[in-house]
Amino acid sequence: SHHSSPKSGDYDKARALYRRVIDRYRQDVTLQDEFFEFLVLTLRKAELKEFADDYLQFKVEKGHLDQLKRIYRQIRTLLPDFVPASGEVRYLIAQEFAAFGEYAMTVHLINGMHREHNDLPLLIKAYSLLEEALEGLNKQDLVESCRAFLKQLKSKAGTEFSLSPDAETSEQKPVF
C-alpha cells in the first residue's frame, strides 16, 4: 500500500471534524486543552483567534486560574495584540500576573480597559490592581493619575449605586 503524507484537504477535514467534536463535548476539559495545544503548535492564527476567548472563559469557569498565565502567553506568541473580550477574564489574568510580580503584563492587560467596558465594580477592581502594578514598577507619576481616575470611578459608582440623594456631597470612603 502506498503511504502519502496527509494532504492539506485531509488536514482541514480533520480540523472541521475536531471542531464538531469540541462543540458537542463542550465540557470536556482534556479535549478543549488538546484543541488549544493543537492550534498553537500548528500556528493556526485565524482559528486560535476564534477559539481563544471561549477557551479562556471555559478555563475560568472550570477554576483553572493557575493556567491562565501560561495560556495567555501561548496565545500571544501567535496573536501579540490579543486581549480577552471578557472584562472579567481580562481582570483575572491580570491578577494572576500581579500575584507573581509580573506587573508589566498586568499593566498591558488593564490599560485602556475603561474604553471597552463600563461595568463600574469591575473597573474599580481592575484599576485598583493597575495601581498596585504601577507601584510595583515604581512609576510614581502614573500611580498618581491612576489614583485620580480610581477616585472618579468610585464617586461615579457612589452616585449610581447610592439611594441617598445627597451622595454627591457626602465623603466617598475609599475601598481599600
XYZ file of C-alpha atoms in Angstrom:
176
model
C 0.000 0.000 0.000
C 1.137 3.480 -0.802
C 1.541 5.870 2.179
C 1.413 9.512 1.253
C 1.749 12.340 3.709
C -1.654 13.758 4.650
C -2.768 16.386 2.172
C -3.966 19.779 3.380
C -7.511 18.825 2.357
C -7.446 15.939 4.836
C -5.964 18.263 7.373
C -8.846 20.743 7.012
C -11.345 17.892 7.131
C -9.744 16.639 10.324
C -9.937 20.113 11.796
C -13.602 20.523 10.878
C -14.344 17.169 12.472
C -12.406 18.107 15.598
C -14.328 21.390 15.767
C -17.627 19.489 15.718
C -16.436 17.172 18.449
C -15.390 20.180 20.535
C -18.816 21.771 20.114
C -20.543 18.567 21.139
C -18.316 17.930 24.155
C -18.145 21.493 25.372
C -17.472 20.420 28.959
C -14.636 18.007 28.106
C -11.559 19.669 29.594
C -8.992 17.333 28.034
C -10.434 17.833 24.584
C -10.517 21.618 24.921
C -6.918 21.609 26.202
C -5.774 19.377 23.339
C -7.535 21.507 20.741
C -5.853 24.620 22.147
C -2.391 22.982 22.088
C -3.100 21.783 18.541
C -3.933 25.297 17.339
C -0.843 26.773 18.988
C 1.517 24.055 17.712
C 0.189 24.212 14.153
C 0.327 28.025 14.170
C -3.368 28.365 13.309
C -3.785 32.086 13.923
C -7.280 32.525 12.481
C -8.722 29.544 14.344
C -6.937 30.479 17.548
C -8.387 33.965 17.346
C -11.835 32.375 17.093
C -11.256 29.874 19.897
C -9.170 31.832 22.421
C -11.958 33.753 24.172
C -14.193 30.698 24.553
C -11.270 28.677 25.814
C -10.202 31.264 28.409
C -13.792 31.641 29.596
C -14.017 27.844 29.829
C -10.825 27.619 31.912
C -12.120 30.339 34.257
C -15.437 28.509 34.671
C -13.546 25.306 35.451
C -11.490 27.181 38.058
C -8.155 26.632 36.294
C -6.880 30.087 37.201
C -3.334 28.845 37.729
C -3.148 28.045 33.995
C -4.280 31.453 32.733
C -0.802 32.999 32.595
C 0.650 30.159 30.523
C -2.348 30.098 28.181
C -2.293 33.864 27.696
C 1.427 33.747 26.910
C 0.881 30.950 24.393
C -1.903 32.898 22.681
C 0.334 35.966 22.452
C 3.109 34.035 20.692
C 0.703 33.815 17.735
C -1.517 36.837 18.408
C 0.687 39.501 20.059
C -2.141 42.050 20.290
C -4.668 39.657 21.784
C -6.675 40.910 24.758
C -9.596 38.852 26.115
C -13.025 40.148 25.103
C -14.459 39.485 28.562
C -13.563 42.174 31.089
C -13.795 39.662 33.935
C -11.402 37.231 32.221
C -9.054 40.098 31.415
C -9.035 41.128 35.080
C -8.471 37.569 36.325
C -5.471 37.039 34.042
C -4.040 40.409 35.091
C -4.494 39.356 38.719
C -2.563 36.129 38.133
C 0.367 38.079 36.683
C 0.263 40.590 39.558
C 0.346 37.762 42.091
C 3.712 36.731 40.650
C 5.025 40.294 40.471
C 4.802 40.308 36.668
C 3.454 43.824 36.704
C 4.229 44.791 33.103
C 1.757 42.122 31.934
C -0.820 43.380 34.441
C -0.459 46.899 33.063
C -0.701 45.633 29.486
C -3.973 43.847 30.270
C -5.742 46.535 32.325
C -4.576 49.600 30.421
C -7.431 51.167 28.425
C -10.000 48.738 29.808
C -12.472 51.534 30.571
C -12.750 52.249 26.844
C -14.202 48.791 26.184
C -16.061 48.050 29.413
C -18.436 50.061 31.568
C -19.038 47.679 34.477
C -18.075 50.031 37.338
C -17.428 47.460 40.102
C -15.186 45.532 37.684
C -13.362 48.677 36.561
C -12.761 49.690 40.169
C -11.236 46.258 40.898
C -9.193 46.400 37.709
C -7.812 49.894 38.220
C -7.010 49.167 41.870
C -4.938 46.285 40.520
C -3.368 48.616 37.953
C -2.426 50.987 40.757
C -0.709 48.128 42.600
C 1.126 47.121 39.401
C 2.315 50.674 38.703
C 3.569 50.940 42.282
C 5.389 47.646 41.780
C 7.011 49.097 38.665
C 7.901 52.288 40.542
C 6.017 54.520 38.105
C 5.011 57.141 40.616
C 3.650 59.700 38.149
C 1.348 57.072 36.635
C 0.305 55.856 40.093
C -0.969 59.359 40.802
C -3.066 59.595 37.645
C -4.358 56.072 38.190
C -5.411 57.083 41.718
C -7.201 60.143 40.399
C -9.002 58.006 37.836
C -9.990 55.483 40.523
C -11.390 58.297 42.619
C -13.523 59.346 39.651
C -14.762 55.795 39.126
C -15.616 55.421 42.796
C -17.552 58.663 43.053
C -19.411 57.692 39.885
C -20.198 54.333 41.469
C -21.243 56.098 44.654
C -23.763 58.278 42.867
C -25.059 55.437 40.709
C -25.462 52.877 43.440
C -26.409 55.112 46.319
C -30.044 55.623 47.260
C -29.466 58.812 49.197
C -29.898 61.968 47.084
C -27.001 63.774 48.767
C -24.452 61.087 47.839
C -22.524 63.539 45.667
C -21.737 65.861 48.552
C -21.079 63.134 51.156
C -17.477 61.957 51.511
C -16.635 58.899 49.391
C -14.885 56.289 51.508
C -12.051 54.580 49.635
C -12.486 50.850 49.113
C -9.017 49.993 50.370
